[in-house]
Amino acid sequence: MQPPRPASAARPLVLGSTSVYRRELLSRLRLPFTVEPPHVDETPHAGEAPAELARRLAAAKAAAVAARHPGAVVIGSDQVADLDGEPLGKPGNHANAVSQLRRMSGRTVIFQTALAVLCLDSGFAQHDLAPVRVRFRTLDDAEIEAYLRAEQPYDCAGSAKSEGLGIALLEAIESDDPTALVGLPLIRTCRMLRAAGLPVF
């Protein structure tokens, strides 16, 4: 039986993301990591389904950063709100957020959160999808306006932060990986990191 590998021998961990939400989520695991922007074009392809868009972008982000850090274990993730097969991206501004929330009012939206973990030197590569079904309450314009003025979630797919006041917009959330809706499915992340040789404990 071989002795435990010293911590210094562990591969570095890199989060390929510009998201403050993913950075905060990954920090909950108490693993040392660095953050690097992946610089990936997130434009959907013509006719691309939301789940496939999320998968492609998560893989592309991980690959872009792994190419610069081949010895590291790299995490890439992406989330696309799926309304009846149509991808809804980050609203970017108030008017777009109003439009998104009006469309989602009283509807069920699937937040497709994709995850990719790569290490080029070891040949490790795993990908997964953590869909989250979110049922929105029927919202009136006054509620939408009050919420957006309070939280300004213009950098969030679907125009709402479930971890904040946005929870008041919802009727139900169905998921097997609770942090997936915020942007990084930590149960799946832990499983992949263990498989890549970076146990959390």
Backbone as a printed PyTorch tensor [residue, N CA C, xyz], in Angstrom:
tensor([[[  0.8390,  -1.1930,   0.0000],
         [  0.0000,   0.0000,   0.0000],
         [  0.8750,   1.2440,   0.0000]],

        [[  0.5920,   2.1430,  -0.9330],
         [  1.4090,   3.3450,  -1.0420],
         [  0.9760,   4.3700,  -0.0070]],

        [[  1.9260,   5.1760,   0.4960],
         [  1.5660,   6.2300,   1.4600],
         [  0.7320,   7.3060,   0.7730]],

        [[ -0.0460,   8.0650,   1.5390],
         [ -0.8460,   9.1390,   0.9370],
         [  0.0370,  10.1380,   0.2100]],

        [[ -0.4530,  10.6370,  -0.8770],
         [  0.2900,  11.6360,  -1.6280],
         [  0.3220,  12.9420,  -0.8500]],

        [[  1.4720,  13.5810,  -0.6990],
         [  1.5130,  14.8550,   0.0130],
         [  0.7270,  15.9160,  -0.7480]],

        [[  0.1920,  16.8690,   0.0060],
         [ -0.6490,  17.8920,  -0.6100],
         [  0.1020,  18.6680,  -1.6870]],

        [[  1.4100,  18.8350,  -1.5110],
         [  2.1920,  19.6080,  -2.4670],
         [  2.2340,  18.9430,  -3.8420]],

        [[  1.9310,  17.6240,  -3.8960],
         [  1.9880,  16.9170,  -5.1650],
         [  0.6860,  17.0380,  -5.9460]],

        [[ -0.3430,  17.5900,  -5.3190],
         [ -1.6280,  17.7250,  -5.9900],
         [ -1.5100,  18.7000,  -7.1570]],

        [[ -2.2330,  18.4100,  -8.2050],
         [ -2.2400,  19.3210,  -9.3440],
         [ -2.9360,  20.6280,  -8.9690]],

        [[ -2.5160,  21.7330,  -9.5580],
         [ -3.2300,  22.9820,  -9.2960],
         [ -4.6450,  22.9270,  -9.8760]],

        [[ -5.5260,  23.6660,  -9.2570],
         [ -6.9210,  23.7340,  -9.6830],
         [ -7.1910,  25.1330, -10.2160]],

        [[ -7.7920,  25.1860, -11.4130],
         [ -8.0880,  26.4790, -12.0440],
         [ -9.5680,  26.5080, -12.4320]],

        [[-10.2330,  27.5800, -12.0560],
         [-11.6070,  27.8170, -12.4790],
         [-11.5860,  28.7150, -13.7020]],

        [[-12.0480,  28.1830, -14.8270],
         [-12.0790,  28.9640, -16.0530],
         [-13.3860,  29.7390, -16.1490]],

        [[-13.4130,  30.9190, -15.5580],
         [-14.6700,  31.6450, -15.4600],
         [-14.4250,  33.0990, -15.0930]],

        [[-15.3650,  33.9510, -15.4740],
         [-15.3630,  35.3410, -14.9990],
         [-16.4960,  35.5650, -14.0010]],

        [[-17.2190,  34.5150, -13.6320],
         [-18.3980,  34.6270, -12.7860],
         [-18.0240,  34.7200, -11.3060]],

        [[-18.4720,  35.7830, -10.6470],
         [-18.2450,  35.9000,  -9.2100],
         [-19.0530,  34.8380,  -8.4520]],

        [[-20.1690,  34.4060,  -9.0490],
         [-21.0120,  33.4020,  -8.3930],
         [-20.3120,  32.0470,  -8.3740]],

        [[-19.7030,  31.6750,  -9.4920],
         [-18.9760,  30.3970,  -9.5250],
         [-17.7460,  30.4330,  -8.6230]],

        [[-17.0860,  31.5710,  -8.5790],
         [-15.9190,  31.6900,  -7.6920],
         [-16.3360,  31.4920,  -6.2300]],

        [[-17.4530,  32.1030,  -5.8420],
         [-17.9230,  31.9730,  -4.4650],
         [-18.3170,  30.5340,  -4.1690]],

        [[-19.0050,  29.8880,  -5.1050],
         [-19.4230,  28.5090,  -4.8960],
         [-18.2230,  27.5830,  -4.7510]],

        [[-17.2410,  27.6980,  -5.6470],
         [-16.0750,  26.8180,  -5.5720],
         [-15.3010,  27.0380,  -4.2810]],

        [[-15.2720,  28.2730,  -3.7870],
         [-14.5390,  28.5480,  -2.5500],
         [-15.1400,  27.8060,  -1.3590]],

        [[-16.4060,  27.3900,  -1.4520],
         [-17.0220,  26.6380,  -0.3540],
         [-16.3360,  25.2950,  -0.1210]],

        [[-15.6640,  24.7700,  -1.1340],
         [-14.9920,  23.4810,  -0.9960],
         [-13.6520,  23.5910,  -0.2630]],

        [[-13.1960,  24.8190,  -0.0260],
         [-11.9690,  25.0720,   0.7370],
         [-10.7340,  24.4560,   0.0870]],

        [[-10.7510,  24.3900,  -1.2070],
         [ -9.5880,  23.9510,  -1.9700],
         [ -8.8750,  25.1850,  -2.5240]],

        [[ -7.5400,  25.1700,  -2.5560],
         [ -6.8510,  26.2940,  -3.2010],
         [ -7.1050,  26.2620,  -4.7140]],

        [[ -7.4330,  27.4020,  -5.2760],
         [ -7.6300,  27.4680,  -6.7250],
         [ -7.3610,  28.8820,  -7.2100]],

        [[ -7.0800,  28.9760,  -8.4910],
         [ -6.9580,  30.2720,  -9.1440],
         [ -8.0790,  30.4060, -10.1690]],

        [[ -8.2840,  31.6280, -10.6120],
         [ -9.3550,  31.9190, -11.5560],
         [ -8.7400,  32.5490, -12.7980]],

        [[ -9.1920,  32.0780, -13.9510],
         [ -8.6950,  32.6480, -15.2040],
         [ -9.8440,  32.7770, -16.2000]],

        [[-10.0020,  33.9470, -16.8110],
         [-11.0780,  34.0950, -17.8030],
         [-10.7960,  33.2470, -19.0330]],

        [[-11.8030,  32.5490, -19.5370],
         [-11.5600,  31.6500, -20.6760],
         [-11.5510,  32.3480, -22.0290]],

        [[-12.1440,  33.5350, -22.1320],
         [-12.2030,  34.2720, -23.4100],
         [-12.8060,  33.4160, -24.5240]],

        [[-14.0300,  32.9520, -24.3040],
         [-14.7370,  32.1060, -25.2660],
         [-15.9380,  32.8670, -25.8180]],

        [[-16.1310,  32.8000, -27.1180],
         [-17.3060,  33.4020, -27.7620],
         [-18.5430,  32.5990, -27.3610]],

        [[-19.5070,  33.2450, -26.7190],
         [-20.6840,  32.5470, -26.2080],
         [-21.8950,  32.6680, -27.1290]],

        [[-21.6770,  33.0920, -28.3640],
         [-22.7740,  33.2210, -29.3100],
         [-23.3580,  31.8460, -29.6510]],

        [[-24.6800,  31.6750, -29.5120],
         [-25.2770,  30.3690, -29.8720],
         [-25.1450,  30.0900, -31.3600]],

        [[-25.0250,  28.8200, -31.7120],
         [-25.0770,  28.4200, -33.1140],
         [-26.5330,  28.3760, -33.5630]],

        [[-26.7440,  28.5360, -34.8380],
         [-28.1040,  28.5100, -35.3740],
         [-28.7790,  27.1770, -35.0350]],

        [[-29.9570,  27.2540, -34.4280],
         [-30.7150,  26.0570, -34.1070],
         [-30.1780,  25.2430, -32.9460]],

        [[-29.2080,  25.7710, -32.2200],
         [-28.5920,  25.0190, -31.1270],
         [-29.5180,  24.9820, -29.9160]],

        [[-29.7840,  23.7880, -29.4170],
         [-30.6530,  23.6310, -28.2540],
         [-29.9450,  24.1580, -27.0100]],

        [[-30.7040,  24.6780, -26.0310],
         [-30.0850,  25.2520, -24.8390],
         [-29.1340,  24.2930, -24.1120]],

        [[-29.5120,  23.0290, -23.9660],
         [-28.6450,  22.0800, -23.2630],
         [-27.3380,  21.8810, -24.0200]],

        [[-27.4170,  21.7900, -25.3470],
         [-26.2030,  21.5960, -26.1380],
         [-25.3380,  22.8510, -26.1240]],

        [[-25.9630,  24.0130, -26.1140],
         [-25.2050,  25.2620, -26.0090],
         [-24.4350,  25.2980, -24.6930]],

        [[-25.1080,  24.9790, -23.5920],
         [-24.4430,  24.9880, -22.2870],
         [-23.2950,  23.9880, -22.2560]],

        [[-23.5290,  22.7810, -22.7920],
         [-22.4680,  21.7650, -22.8180],
         [-21.2690,  22.2380, -23.6440]],

        [[-21.5610,  22.7810, -24.8110],
         [-20.4690,  23.2200, -25.7000],
         [-19.6450,  24.3230, -25.0520]],

        [[-20.3200,  25.2870, -24.4250],
         [-19.5910,  26.4100, -23.8400],
         [-18.8000,  25.9890, -22.6010]],

        [[-19.3620,  25.1000, -21.7870],
         [-18.6070,  24.6150, -20.6270],
         [-17.3370,  23.9090, -21.0820]],

        [[-17.4590,  23.0590, -22.0880],
         [-16.2980,  22.3380, -22.6140],
         [-15.2850,  23.2890, -23.2310]],

        [[-15.7850,  24.2920, -23.9580],
         [-14.8890,  25.2560, -24.6110],
         [-14.1330,  26.0940, -23.5900]],

        [[-14.8140,  26.4860, -22.5240],
         [-14.1510,  27.2710, -21.4740],
         [-13.0550,  26.4560, -20.7960]],

        [[-13.3790,  25.2050, -20.4590],
         [-12.3740,  24.3600, -19.8230],
         [-11.1950,  24.1260, -20.7570]],

        [[-11.4730,  23.8690, -22.0330],
         [-10.4040,  23.5920, -22.9900],
         [ -9.5060,  24.8010, -23.2180]],

        [[-10.1170,  26.0010, -23.2770],
         [ -9.3330,  27.2090, -23.5130],
         [ -8.3380,  27.4550, -22.3810]],

        [[ -8.7870,  27.2720, -21.1490],
         [ -7.9060,  27.5050, -20.0110],
         [ -6.9190,  26.3510, -19.8440]],

        [[ -7.3620,  25.1180, -20.0950],
         [ -6.4630,  23.9680, -19.9870],
         [ -5.3160,  24.0550, -20.9850]],

        [[ -5.5630,  24.6380, -22.1470],
         [ -4.5020,  24.7820, -23.1410],
         [ -3.3730,  25.6620, -22.6130]],

        [[ -3.7040,  26.5960, -21.7140],
         [ -2.6910,  27.4770, -21.1230],
         [ -2.0960,  26.8950, -19.8440]],

        [[ -2.7990,  25.9090, -19.2610],
         [ -2.3340,  25.2880, -18.0130],
         [ -2.4940,  23.7680, -18.1320]],

        [[ -1.6730,  23.1200, -18.9630],
         [ -1.8770,  21.6880, -19.2370],
         [ -1.6950,  20.7840, -18.0280]],

        [[ -0.9610,  21.2400, -17.0000],
         [ -0.7640,  20.4150, -15.8230],
         [ -1.8240,  20.5820, -14.7570]],

        [[ -2.7470,  21.5050, -14.9780],
         [ -3.7590,  21.8060, -13.9780],
         [ -5.0490,  21.0330, -14.2320]],

        [[ -5.8460,  20.8970, -13.1770],
         [ -7.2210,  20.4410, -13.3130],
         [ -8.0680,  21.7020, -13.4950]],

        [[ -8.7930,  21.7500, -14.6030],
         [ -9.5100,  22.9680, -14.9830],
         [-11.0120,  22.7170, -14.9900]],

        [[-11.7360,  23.6330, -14.3930],
         [-13.2040,  23.5740, -14.3560],
         [-13.7650,  24.6060, -15.3200]],

        [[-14.6870,  24.1610, -16.1710],
         [-15.4470,  25.0710, -17.0160],
         [-16.9270,  24.8290, -16.7830]],

        [[-17.7150,  25.8860, -16.7760],
         [-19.1510,  25.7220, -16.5500],
         [-19.9030,  26.7900, -17.3120]],

        [[-21.1380,  26.4690, -17.6660],
         [-21.9820,  27.4490, -18.3400],
         [-23.4400,  27.1480, -18.0100]],

        [[-24.2550,  28.1850, -18.0390],
         [-25.6810,  28.0190, -17.7570],
         [-26.5060,  28.7560, -18.7990]],

        [[-27.5360,  28.0610, -19.2850],
         [-28.4560,  28.6520, -20.2560],
         [-29.8820,  28.4020, -19.7700]],

        [[-30.6690,  29.4570, -19.6950],
         [-32.0800,  29.2980, -19.3420],
         [-32.8310,  28.8170, -20.5770]],

        [[-33.6430,  27.7910, -20.3850],
         [-34.3250,  27.0990, -21.4810],
         [-35.8360,  27.2880, -21.3220]],

        [[-36.4060,  28.1270, -22.1800],
         [-37.8500,  28.3520, -22.1660],
         [-38.4440,  27.7160, -23.4160]],

        [[-39.0310,  26.5420, -23.2410],
         [-39.6370,  25.8050, -24.3570],
         [-38.6580,  25.5900, -25.4990]],

        [[-37.4100,  25.2790, -25.1520],
         [-36.4060,  24.9990, -26.1670],
         [-35.6790,  26.2080, -26.6990]],

        [[-36.0350,  27.3920, -26.2450],
         [-35.3600,  28.6220, -26.6770],
         [-34.3650,  29.0520, -25.6100]],

        [[-33.1170,  29.3070, -25.9900],
         [-32.1360,  29.7520, -24.9970],
         [-32.3490,  31.2130, -24.6120]],

        [[-32.3360,  31.4700, -23.3050],
         [-32.3910,  32.8400, -22.7940],
         [-31.0560,  33.1150, -22.1130]],

        [[-30.3530,  34.0950, -22.5920],
         [-29.0430,  34.4110, -22.0220],
         [-29.1470,  35.4270, -20.9070]],

        [[-28.0160,  36.0020, -20.5660],
         [-27.9910,  37.0650, -19.5620],
         [-28.6570,  38.3070, -20.1590]],

        [[-29.5350,  38.9610, -19.4050],
         [-30.2650,  40.0840, -20.0050],
         [-29.3750,  41.2780, -20.3280]],

        [[-28.3920,  41.5650, -19.4810],
         [-27.4750,  42.6600, -19.7680],
         [-27.9720,  44.0360, -19.3740]],

        [[-29.2860,  44.2340, -19.3740],
         [-29.8210,  45.5410, -18.9970],
         [-31.2510,  45.3870, -18.4660]],

        [[-31.7950,  46.4890, -17.9850],
         [-33.1090,  46.4720, -17.3290],
         [-34.2310,  46.0750, -18.2850]],

        [[-34.2300,  46.6590, -19.4680],
         [-35.3180,  46.3920, -20.4190],
         [-35.3700,  44.9240, -20.8090]],

        [[-34.2190,  44.3330, -21.0630],
         [-34.1890,  42.9110, -21.4200],
         [-34.6350,  42.0360, -20.2530]],

        [[-34.2510,  42.4250, -19.0330],
         [-34.6530,  41.6530, -17.8600],
         [-36.1650,  41.7060, -17.6590]],

        [[-36.7690,  42.8750, -17.8640],
         [-38.2270,  42.9980, -17.7800],
         [-38.8830,  42.0590, -18.7890]],

        [[-38.3710,  42.0670, -20.0110],
         [-38.9300,  41.2150, -21.0620],
         [-38.8150,  39.7390, -20.6960]],

        [[-37.6490,  39.3190, -20.1730],
         [-37.4700,  37.9150, -19.8020],
         [-38.4360,  37.5070, -18.6890]],

        [[-38.5420,  38.3220, -17.6550],
         [-39.4000,  37.9490, -16.5300],
         [-40.8710,  37.9340, -16.9320]],

        [[-41.2760,  38.8220, -17.8120],
         [-42.6530,  38.7750, -18.3240],
         [-42.9110,  37.4670, -19.0590]],

        [[-41.9430,  37.0450, -19.8520],
         [-42.1060,  35.8040, -20.6060],
         [-42.1210,  34.5770, -19.6960]],

        [[-41.3610,  34.6200, -18.6200],
         [-41.2520,  33.4660, -17.7320],
         [-42.3570,  33.4290, -16.6840]],

        [[-43.0910,  34.5110, -16.5400],
         [-44.1630,  34.5770, -15.5500],
         [-45.1550,  33.4290, -15.7160]],

        [[-45.3780,  32.6810, -14.6340],
         [-46.3150,  31.5700, -14.6620],
         [-45.8410,  30.3550, -15.4340]],

        [[-44.5820,  30.3370, -15.8360],
         [-44.0530,  29.2590, -16.6780],
         [-42.9820,  28.4640, -15.9470]],

        [[-42.6440,  27.3020, -16.5100],
         [-41.5290,  26.5020, -16.0180],
         [-40.3480,  26.6880, -16.9570]],

        [[-39.2210,  27.0440, -16.3850],
         [-37.9830,  27.2640, -17.1410],
         [-36.9610,  26.2430, -16.6610]],

        [[-36.2510,  25.6290, -17.5870],
         [-35.1830,  24.6980, -17.2250],
         [-33.8480,  25.4250, -17.3540]],

        [[-33.1440,  25.5290, -16.2430],
         [-31.8200,  26.1340, -16.2670],
         [-30.8110,  25.0190, -16.5070]],

        [[-30.2440,  25.0190, -17.7060],
         [-29.2960,  23.9790, -18.1150],
         [-27.8990,  24.4070, -17.6680]],

        [[-27.4030,  23.7610, -16.6260],
         [-26.0800,  24.0950, -16.0970],
         [-25.1180,  22.9680, -16.4440]],

        [[-24.1530,  23.2850, -17.2860],
         [-23.1910,  22.2880, -17.7610],
         [-21.8640,  22.4540, -17.0380]],

        [[-21.1690,  21.3320, -16.8780],
         [-19.8920,  21.2980, -16.1780],
         [-18.9060,  20.4620, -16.9710]],

        [[-17.6670,  20.9540, -17.0520],
         [-16.5810,  20.2070, -17.6840],
         [-15.3440,  20.3160, -16.7970]],

        [[-14.6600,  19.1920, -16.5880],
         [-13.4060,  19.1780, -15.8310],
         [-12.3640,  18.4790, -16.6920]],

        [[-11.2380,  19.1550, -16.9210],
         [-10.1950,  18.6480, -17.8050],
         [ -8.8240,  18.7390, -17.1530]],

        [[ -7.9590,  17.8060, -17.5130],
         [ -6.5280,  17.9260, -17.2400],
         [ -5.8060,  17.3470, -18.4450]],

        [[ -5.1390,  18.1860, -19.2090],
         [ -4.5080,  17.7290, -20.4440],
         [ -3.3640,  16.7510, -20.1670]],

        [[ -2.5400,  17.0420, -19.1520],
         [ -1.3760,  16.1890, -18.8990],
         [ -1.7700,  14.7690, -18.5130]],

        [[ -2.8580,  14.6330, -17.7390],
         [ -3.2700,  13.2920, -17.3040],
         [ -4.2670,  12.6540, -18.2660]],

        [[ -4.7990,  13.4390, -19.2080],
         [ -5.7960,  12.9210, -20.1360],
         [ -7.1960,  12.8410, -19.5340]],

        [[ -7.3780,  13.4450, -18.3640],
         [ -8.6900,  13.3760, -17.7080],
         [ -9.6680,  14.3490, -18.3710]],

        [[-10.8730,  13.8620, -18.6260],
         [-11.9260,  14.7240, -19.1880],
         [-13.2810,  14.1480, -18.8040]],

        [[-14.0660,  14.9380, -18.1100],
         [-15.4420,  14.5550, -17.8010],
         [-16.3600,  15.7480, -18.0270]],

        [[-17.5690,  15.4370, -18.4740],
         [-18.5790,  16.4620, -18.7360],
         [-19.9090,  15.9770, -18.1810]],

        [[-20.7390,  16.9070, -17.7380],
         [-22.0590,  16.5330, -17.2470],
         [-22.9900,  17.7350, -17.3560]],

        [[-24.2770,  17.4570, -17.2020],
         [-25.3010,  18.4870, -17.2610],
         [-26.1760,  18.3520, -16.0260]],

        [[-26.4610,  19.4780, -15.3810],
         [-27.3130,  19.4900, -14.1890],
         [-28.5210,  20.3880, -14.4700]],

        [[-29.5720,  19.8340, -15.0650],
         [-30.7520,  20.6540, -15.3480],
         [-31.5420,  20.9470, -14.0820]],

        [[-32.0330,  22.1700, -13.9790],
         [-32.8450,  22.5950, -12.8360],
         [-34.1740,  23.1250, -13.3630]],

        [[-35.2580,  22.5130, -12.9160],
         [-36.5910,  22.9710, -13.3160],
         [-37.0710,  24.0240, -12.3160]],

        [[-37.3940,  25.1970, -12.8410],
         [-37.8220,  26.3140, -11.9980],
         [-39.2000,  26.7800, -12.4580]],

        [[-40.1520,  26.7590, -11.5350],
         [-41.4960,  27.2460, -11.8540],
         [-41.6710,  28.6410, -11.2700]],

        [[-41.9120,  29.6020, -12.1640],
         [-42.1010,  30.9860, -11.7530],
         [-43.5470,  31.2470, -11.3570]],

        [[-43.7360,  32.0730, -10.3480],
         [-45.0650,  32.5570, -10.0190],
         [-45.5940,  33.4230, -11.1570]],

        [[-46.8950,  33.6580, -11.1630],
         [-47.4540,  34.6450, -12.0790],
         [-47.1100,  36.0220, -11.5200]],

        [[-46.3450,  36.7730, -12.2930],
         [-45.7930,  38.0460, -11.8240],
         [-46.4780,  39.2250, -12.5020]],

        [[-46.7790,  40.2650, -11.7380],
         [-47.2930,  41.4790, -12.3760],
         [-46.1260,  42.4490, -12.5920]],

        [[-46.3710,  43.4690, -13.3900],
         [-45.2920,  44.3880, -13.7600],
         [-44.7070,  45.1170, -12.5560]],

        [[-45.5410,  45.3980, -11.5470],
         [-45.0320,  46.0950, -10.3600],
         [-44.0370,  45.2190,  -9.6050]],

        [[-44.3300,  43.9150,  -9.4980],
         [-43.4060,  43.0000,  -8.8250],
         [-42.0990,  42.8920,  -9.6000]],

        [[-42.2200,  42.7710, -10.9160],
         [-41.0220,  42.6660, -11.7540],
         [-40.1540,  43.9040, -11.5860]],

        [[-40.7620,  45.0570, -11.6450],
         [-40.0120,  46.3120, -11.5380],
         [-39.3590,  46.4370, -10.1550]],

        [[-40.1170,  46.1220,  -9.1090],
         [-39.5690,  46.2340,  -7.7510],
         [-38.3990,  45.2790,  -7.5610]],

        [[-38.5440,  44.0650,  -8.0840],
         [-37.4590,  43.0980,  -7.9390],
         [-36.2060,  43.5560,  -8.6830]],

        [[-36.3560,  43.9490,  -9.9160],
         [-35.1910,  44.3310, -10.7160],
         [-34.4950,  45.5600, -10.1430]],

        [[-35.2650,  46.5160,  -9.6350],
         [-34.6420,  47.6980,  -9.0230],
         [-33.8760,  47.3200,  -7.7540]],

        [[-34.3780,  46.3230,  -7.0310],
         [-33.7340,  45.9260,  -5.7820],
         [-32.4610,  45.1320,  -6.0090]],

        [[-32.4830,  44.2120,  -6.9730],
         [-31.3690,  43.2600,  -7.0900],
         [-30.5340,  43.4230,  -8.3580]],

        [[-31.0700,  44.0160,  -9.3970],
         [-30.3380,  44.2690, -10.6420],
         [-29.5630,  43.0390, -11.1230]],

        [[-30.2760,  41.9440, -11.4140],
         [-29.6120,  40.6900, -11.7870],
         [-29.2940,  40.6040, -13.2790]],

        [[-28.7110,  41.6470, -13.8120],
         [-28.5500,  41.7360, -15.2680],
         [-27.4430,  40.8450, -15.8080]],

        [[-26.6340,  40.2660, -14.8900],
         [-25.5700,  39.3410, -15.3090],
         [-25.9650,  37.8930, -15.0540]],

        [[-27.2520,  37.6370, -14.8220],
         [-27.7320,  36.2880, -14.5180],
         [-28.6600,  35.7730, -15.6050]],

        [[-28.3930,  34.5690, -16.1050],
         [-29.3140,  33.9490, -17.0580],
         [-30.6880,  33.8260, -16.4120]],

        [[-31.7150,  34.3100, -17.1030],
         [-33.0610,  34.2390, -16.5600],
         [-33.4580,  35.4070, -15.6850]],

        [[-32.5650,  36.3640, -15.4860],
         [-32.9030,  37.6280, -14.8140],
         [-33.3540,  37.4860, -13.3700]],

        [[-32.8900,  36.4670, -12.6600],
         [-33.2790,  36.3150, -11.2570],
         [-32.1880,  35.5880, -10.4830]],

        [[-31.9880,  36.0010,  -9.2310],
         [-31.0190,  35.3530,  -8.3460],
         [-31.7840,  34.5780,  -7.2870]],

        [[-31.8170,  33.2690,  -7.4370],
         [-32.5580,  32.4510,  -6.4770],
         [-31.9340,  32.4800,  -5.0910]],

        [[-30.6390,  32.7930,  -5.0140],
         [-29.9660,  32.8380,  -3.7210],
         [-30.2350,  34.1470,  -2.9880]],

        [[-30.9360,  35.0640,  -3.6440],
         [-31.2760,  36.3510,  -3.0440],
         [-32.7770,  36.5680,  -3.0690]],

        [[-33.1730,  37.8090,  -3.3160],
         [-34.5860,  38.1690,  -3.3300],
         [-35.3550,  37.4790,  -4.4460]],

        [[-34.6410,  37.0250,  -5.4720],
         [-35.2920,  36.3480,  -6.5870],
         [-36.0720,  35.1070,  -6.1900]],

        [[-35.7660,  34.5360,  -5.0230],
         [-36.5120,  33.3640,  -4.5640],
         [-37.9950,  33.6940,  -4.4140]],

        [[-38.3290,  34.9550,  -4.1700],
         [-39.7240,  35.3670,  -3.9940],
         [-40.4990,  35.3560,  -5.3090]],

        [[-39.8090,  35.2100,  -6.4230],
         [-40.4680,  35.1430,  -7.7280],
         [-40.9110,  33.7270,  -8.0770]],

        [[-40.5070,  32.7560,  -7.2720],
         [-40.6240,  31.3540,  -7.6720],
         [-41.6930,  30.5960,  -6.8960]],

        [[-42.2330,  29.5790,  -7.5630],
         [-43.1470,  28.6290,  -6.9260],
         [-42.4230,  27.3670,  -6.4750]],

        [[-41.4580,  26.9100,  -7.2880],
         [-40.7810,  25.6540,  -6.9670],
         [-39.4710,  25.5430,  -7.7290]],

        [[-38.5380,  24.7800,  -7.1350],
         [-37.2680,  24.4460,  -7.7700],
         [-37.0740,  22.9440,  -7.6450]],

        [[-36.7620,  22.2820,  -8.7530],
         [-36.5180,  20.8450,  -8.7380],
         [-35.1140,  20.5810,  -9.2770]],

        [[-34.2560,  19.9820,  -8.4180],
         [-32.8750,  19.7320,  -8.8190],
         [-32.2690,  18.6520,  -7.9420]],

        [[-31.3330,  17.8720,  -8.5050],
         [-30.5980,  16.9080,  -7.6940],
         [-29.2270,  17.4410,  -7.2990]],

        [[-28.9500,  18.7180,  -7.6020],
         [-27.6660,  19.3340,  -7.2820],
         [-27.9490,  20.7980,  -6.9400]],

        [[-28.2330,  21.1150,  -5.6780],
         [-28.8510,  22.3890,  -5.3100],
         [-28.1390,  23.6540,  -5.7530]],

        [[-26.8100,  23.6370,  -5.8550],
         [-26.1150,  24.8670,  -6.2480],
         [-26.0630,  25.0590,  -7.7600]],

        [[-26.5880,  24.1140,  -8.5120],
         [-26.5560,  24.2370,  -9.9770],
         [-27.2620,  25.4950, -10.4450]],

        [[-28.3520,  25.8700,  -9.7790],
         [-29.1110,  27.0390, -10.2200],
         [-28.3090,  28.3200, -10.0510]],

        [[-27.4220,  28.3590,  -9.0720],
         [-26.5850,  29.5420,  -8.8600],
         [-25.4520,  29.5980,  -9.8920]],

        [[-25.0800,  28.4380, -10.4600],
         [-24.1010,  28.4800, -11.5360],
         [-23.0430,  27.4010, -11.5500]],

        [[-22.9010,  26.6430, -10.4460],
         [-21.8920,  25.5750, -10.4190],
         [-22.4370,  24.4210,  -9.5900]],

        [[-22.7170,  23.2680, -10.2120],
         [-23.2630,  22.1310,  -9.4620],
         [-22.1850,  21.4650,  -8.6190]],

        [[-22.1820,  21.7650,  -7.3310],
         [-21.0610,  21.3410,  -6.4890],
         [-21.0180,  19.8470,  -6.2280]],

        [[-22.1590,  19.1680,  -6.2090],
         [-22.1260,  17.7130,  -6.0360],
         [-21.3840,  17.0800,  -7.2060]],

        [[-21.7260,  17.4840,  -8.4130],
         [-21.0330,  16.9700,  -9.5950],
         [-19.5790,  17.4260,  -9.6250]],

        [[-19.3230,  18.6530,  -9.2150],
         [-17.9520,  19.1580,  -9.1920],
         [-17.0880,  18.3190,  -8.2590]],

        [[-17.6010,  18.0380,  -7.0610],
         [-16.8440,  17.2040,  -6.1190],
         [-16.5650,  15.8220,  -6.7080]],

        [[-17.5650,  15.2400,  -7.3520],
         [-17.3940,  13.9110,  -7.9310],
         [-16.3070,  13.9270,  -9.0050]],

        [[-16.3220,  14.9300,  -9.8570],
         [-15.3280,  15.0080, -10.9250],
         [-13.9330,  15.3070, -10.3840]],

        [[-13.8470,  16.1830,  -9.3790],
         [-12.5330,  16.4830,  -8.8090],
         [-11.9240,  15.2530,  -8.1540]],

        [[-12.7470,  14.4530,  -7.4610],
         [-12.2360,  13.2070,  -6.8850],
         [-11.7110,  12.2930,  -7.9960]],

        [[-12.4760,  12.1890,  -9.0790],
         [-12.0620,  11.3350, -10.1980],
         [-10.7750,  11.8380, -10.8390]],

        [[-10.5720,  13.1640, -10.7940],
         [ -9.3630,  13.7460, -11.3890],
         [ -8.1610,  13.6970, -10.4450]],

        [[ -8.3810,  13.1980,  -9.2150],
         [ -7.2830,  13.0720,  -8.2680],
         [ -7.1750,  14.1950,  -7.2670]],

        [[ -8.2260,  15.0080,  -7.1410],
         [ -8.2300,  16.1210,  -6.1680],
         [ -9.3720,  15.9160,  -5.1680]],

        [[ -9.2070,  15.0200,  -4.2060],
         [-10.2800,  14.8340,  -3.2190],
         [-10.4760,  16.0940,  -2.3890]],

        [[-11.7130,  16.3550,  -2.0030],
         [-12.0110,  17.5590,  -1.2340],
         [-11.4530,  17.4420,   0.1650]],

        [[-11.5300,  16.2670,   0.7650],
         [-11.0130,  16.1060,   2.1380],
         [ -9.6210,  15.4940,   2.1030]]])
